[in-house]
Structures are given as C-alpha cells and as structure tokens.
Short mmCIF file of C-alpha atoms in Angstrom, two decimals:
data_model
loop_
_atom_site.label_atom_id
_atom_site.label_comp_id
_atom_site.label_asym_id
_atom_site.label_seq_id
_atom_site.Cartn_x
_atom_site.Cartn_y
_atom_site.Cartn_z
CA UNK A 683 100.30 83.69 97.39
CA UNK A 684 99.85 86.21 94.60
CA UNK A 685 102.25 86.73 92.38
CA UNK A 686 102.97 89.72 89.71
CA UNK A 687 105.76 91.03 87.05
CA UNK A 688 106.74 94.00 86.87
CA UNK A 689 108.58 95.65 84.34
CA UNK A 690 111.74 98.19 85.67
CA UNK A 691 114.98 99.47 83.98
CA UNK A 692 116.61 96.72 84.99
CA UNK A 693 114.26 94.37 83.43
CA UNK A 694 111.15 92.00 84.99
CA UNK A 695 110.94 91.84 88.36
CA UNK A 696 108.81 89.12 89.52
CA UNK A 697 107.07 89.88 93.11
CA UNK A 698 104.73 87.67 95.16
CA UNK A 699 103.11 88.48 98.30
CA UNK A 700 101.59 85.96 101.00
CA UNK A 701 100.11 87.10 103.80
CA UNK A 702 100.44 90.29 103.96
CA UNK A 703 104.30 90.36 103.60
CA UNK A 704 106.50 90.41 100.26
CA UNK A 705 107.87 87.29 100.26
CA UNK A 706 109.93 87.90 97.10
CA UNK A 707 111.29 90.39 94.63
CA UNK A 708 113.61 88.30 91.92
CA UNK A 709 114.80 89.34 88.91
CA UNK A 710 112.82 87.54 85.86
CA UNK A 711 109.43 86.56 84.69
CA UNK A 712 108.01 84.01 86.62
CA UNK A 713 104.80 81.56 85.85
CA UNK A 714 102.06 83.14 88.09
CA UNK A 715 100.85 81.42 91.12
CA UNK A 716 98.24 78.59 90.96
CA UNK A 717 96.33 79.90 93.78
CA UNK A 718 93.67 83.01 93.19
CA UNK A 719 94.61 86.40 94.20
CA UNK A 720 93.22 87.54 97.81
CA UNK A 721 92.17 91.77 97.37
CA UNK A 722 95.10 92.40 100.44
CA UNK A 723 97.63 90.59 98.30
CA UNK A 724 96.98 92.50 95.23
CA UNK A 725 96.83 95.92 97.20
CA UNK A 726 100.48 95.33 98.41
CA UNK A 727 101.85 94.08 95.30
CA UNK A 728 99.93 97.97 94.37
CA UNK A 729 102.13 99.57 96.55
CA UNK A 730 105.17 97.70 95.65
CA UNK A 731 104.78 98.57 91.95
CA UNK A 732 104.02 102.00 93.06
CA UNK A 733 107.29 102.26 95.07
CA UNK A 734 108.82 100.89 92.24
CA UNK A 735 108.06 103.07 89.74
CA UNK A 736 109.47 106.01 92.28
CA UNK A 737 112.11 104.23 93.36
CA UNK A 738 113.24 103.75 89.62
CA UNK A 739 112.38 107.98 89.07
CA UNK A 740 114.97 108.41 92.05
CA UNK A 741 111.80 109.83 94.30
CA UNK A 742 111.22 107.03 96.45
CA UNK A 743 114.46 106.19 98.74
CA UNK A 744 112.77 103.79 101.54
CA UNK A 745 110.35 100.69 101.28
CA UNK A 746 108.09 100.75 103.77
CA UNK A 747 106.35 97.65 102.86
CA UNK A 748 106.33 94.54 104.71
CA UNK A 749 108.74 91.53 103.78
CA UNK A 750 108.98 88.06 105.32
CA UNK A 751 112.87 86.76 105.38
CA UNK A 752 112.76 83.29 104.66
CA UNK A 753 116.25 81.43 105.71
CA UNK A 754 118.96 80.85 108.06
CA UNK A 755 119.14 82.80 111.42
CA UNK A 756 122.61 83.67 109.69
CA UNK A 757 121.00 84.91 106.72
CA UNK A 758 118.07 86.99 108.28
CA UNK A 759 120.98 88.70 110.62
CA UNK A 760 122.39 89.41 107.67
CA UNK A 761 119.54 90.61 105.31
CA UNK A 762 118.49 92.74 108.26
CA UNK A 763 121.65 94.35 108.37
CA UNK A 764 121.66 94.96 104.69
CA UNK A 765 118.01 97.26 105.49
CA UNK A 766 120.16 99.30 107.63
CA UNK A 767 122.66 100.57 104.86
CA UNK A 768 121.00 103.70 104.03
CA UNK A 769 120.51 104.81 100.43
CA UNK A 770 123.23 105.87 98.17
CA UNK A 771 125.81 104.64 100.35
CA UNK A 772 127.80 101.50 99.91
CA UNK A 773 129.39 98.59 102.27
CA UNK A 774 131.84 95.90 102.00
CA UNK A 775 131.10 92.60 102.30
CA UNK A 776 133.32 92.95 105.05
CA UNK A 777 132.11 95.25 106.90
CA UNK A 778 128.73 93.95 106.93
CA UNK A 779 130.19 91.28 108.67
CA UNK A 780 132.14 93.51 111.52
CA UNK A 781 128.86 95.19 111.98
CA UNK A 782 127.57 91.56 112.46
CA UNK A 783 130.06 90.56 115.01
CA UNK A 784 131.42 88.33 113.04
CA UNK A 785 134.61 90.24 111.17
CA UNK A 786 136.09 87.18 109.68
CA UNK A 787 132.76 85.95 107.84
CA UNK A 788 132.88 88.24 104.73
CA UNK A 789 132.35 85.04 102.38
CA UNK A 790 129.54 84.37 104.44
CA UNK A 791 127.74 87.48 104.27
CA UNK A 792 128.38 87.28 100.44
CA UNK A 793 126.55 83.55 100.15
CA UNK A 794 123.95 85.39 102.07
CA UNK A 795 123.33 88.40 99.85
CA UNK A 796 123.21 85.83 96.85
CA UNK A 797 120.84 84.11 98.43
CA UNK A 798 118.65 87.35 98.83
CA UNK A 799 115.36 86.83 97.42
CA UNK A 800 113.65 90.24 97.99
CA UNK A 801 115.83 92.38 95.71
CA UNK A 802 115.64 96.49 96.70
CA UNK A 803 113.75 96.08 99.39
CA UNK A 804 117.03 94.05 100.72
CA UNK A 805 119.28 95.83 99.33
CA UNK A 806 122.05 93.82 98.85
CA UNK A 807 123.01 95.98 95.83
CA UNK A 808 124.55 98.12 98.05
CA UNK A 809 127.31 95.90 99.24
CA UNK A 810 130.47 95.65 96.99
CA UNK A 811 133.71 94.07 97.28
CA UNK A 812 136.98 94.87 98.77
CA UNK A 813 138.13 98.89 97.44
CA UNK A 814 134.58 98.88 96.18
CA UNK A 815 135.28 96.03 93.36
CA UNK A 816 131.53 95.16 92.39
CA UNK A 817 131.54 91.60 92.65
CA UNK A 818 128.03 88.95 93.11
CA UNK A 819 124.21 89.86 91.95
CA UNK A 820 124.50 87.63 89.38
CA UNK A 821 121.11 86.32 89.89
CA UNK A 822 119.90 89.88 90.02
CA UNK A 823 120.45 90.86 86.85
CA UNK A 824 123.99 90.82 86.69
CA UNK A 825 126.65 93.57 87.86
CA UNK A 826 124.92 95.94 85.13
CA UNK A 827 121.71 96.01 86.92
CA UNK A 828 124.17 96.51 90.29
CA UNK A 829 126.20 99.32 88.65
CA UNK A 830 122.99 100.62 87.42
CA UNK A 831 121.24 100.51 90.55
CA UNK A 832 124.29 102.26 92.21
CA UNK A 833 124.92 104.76 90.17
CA UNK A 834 120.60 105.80 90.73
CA UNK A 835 120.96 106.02 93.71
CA UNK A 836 124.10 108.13 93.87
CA UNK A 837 122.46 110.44 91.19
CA UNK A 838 119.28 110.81 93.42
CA UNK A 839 121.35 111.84 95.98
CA UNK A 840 122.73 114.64 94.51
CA UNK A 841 119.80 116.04 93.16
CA UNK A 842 118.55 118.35 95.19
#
C-alpha cells in the first residue's frame, strides 16, 4: 500500500492505493505507509492528485480511477449508489434509500455514507438531509468542506 497527502481547499486529503485500486481518500494527514512504494501505486495516486487538482478548478466532474469498497454488502450497495448521483446534483438520505429498495432505511444509508472512506470519488457529499438540511461529513471535514464542496460543484455547473 502506498500512501500520499495531498493538499486541497478543503484541507489534507490523505490517499493510499493497493493494488491497483484507491482504497482510501480521508480527510487529514496521515503517517505514511511502512511498506515501499510499488511504480503502479505511485502512478495512480498521480492521477488521483491530478484529478484532484481539476476537480478542485471545477474542470474535472468524473473519477475515472479505480476504488476498492471495503465493507458491508449494505454499505457497498450503498456507496455504489452514491457513484451514480451525478455531479452538481443532490439526494436525500432518503431517497438513496428508495433507489436502494429499501425506503424506510434512510438512517442506514446515513451510517453508511459516514462510514465512506473514499471521499469524492464516493461522493457522499452529495447527499443531504430532509428539505436539503446538510447534516453528517463530520469526519470529512465538517459541513464547511460539504457546503463548500456543494456549492463547487453547483458553480461548475453553471459555467459554461
């Protein structure tokens, strides 16, 4: 596993890769890994910082890296779904879940997103509470870095 920080306007991000998937994306600065780098590890923690740095310039709008979801069956139903809200839009916790098959399970979805450990790229920044209330991604960076986040990605949208 190689891991890397990388500064962003919404502070360190800390990224590792493992072979040849992201494996996370948290918010922080992390002790490195105790292993060496492999050259395929570094390249995609390259690209990552690359899509970064347009993501953050409101050029890039999709990851197209790969990411390994480590957790629950529940949870990687759920992060999945999360890749499928497209940029600049917004859902609610519960309607993740309806889109789940699961309409009553809007508190689980939400234990889910906090347990999201490959921020962006899962974007559970994108799903807000009931009336849009932004509520969780406390280990993210707090609802700044959410409302930040947000309010890029609805800017980027309307630039043409």
């Amino acid at each position: 596993m190689t891991c890397r920080v990388i500064e962003t306007p919404i502070g360190p991000l800390t990224a590792a890769a493992d072979k040849g998937a992201v494996v996370w994306l948290l918010s922080g600065a992390m002790p490195p890994a105790r292993y060496p780098p492999t050259p395929e590890e570094e390249a995609l923690l390259d690209r990552l910082e690359q899509q970064l740095k347009e993501y953050f310039c409101g050029v890039q709008r999709d990851f197209d890296l790969p990411v390994r979801l480590t957790g629950t069956p529940f949870q990687r139903q759920v992060w999945e779904q999360l890749r499928q809200i497209p940029y600049g839009e917004k859902r609610t916790y519960g309607e993740v879940a309806a889109a789940l098959g699961r309409p009553k399970a809007s508190r689980a979805v939400g234990a889910a997103c906090g347990r999201n450990d490959i921020l962006l790229l899962v974007p559970c920044h994108r799903v807000v509470g009931k009336n849009g209330a932004l509520t969780g991604f406390s280990a993210a960076g707090g609802l700044a870095a959410k409302e930040f986040l947000l309010r890029l990605e609805q800017t980027s949208e309307e630039t043409p």
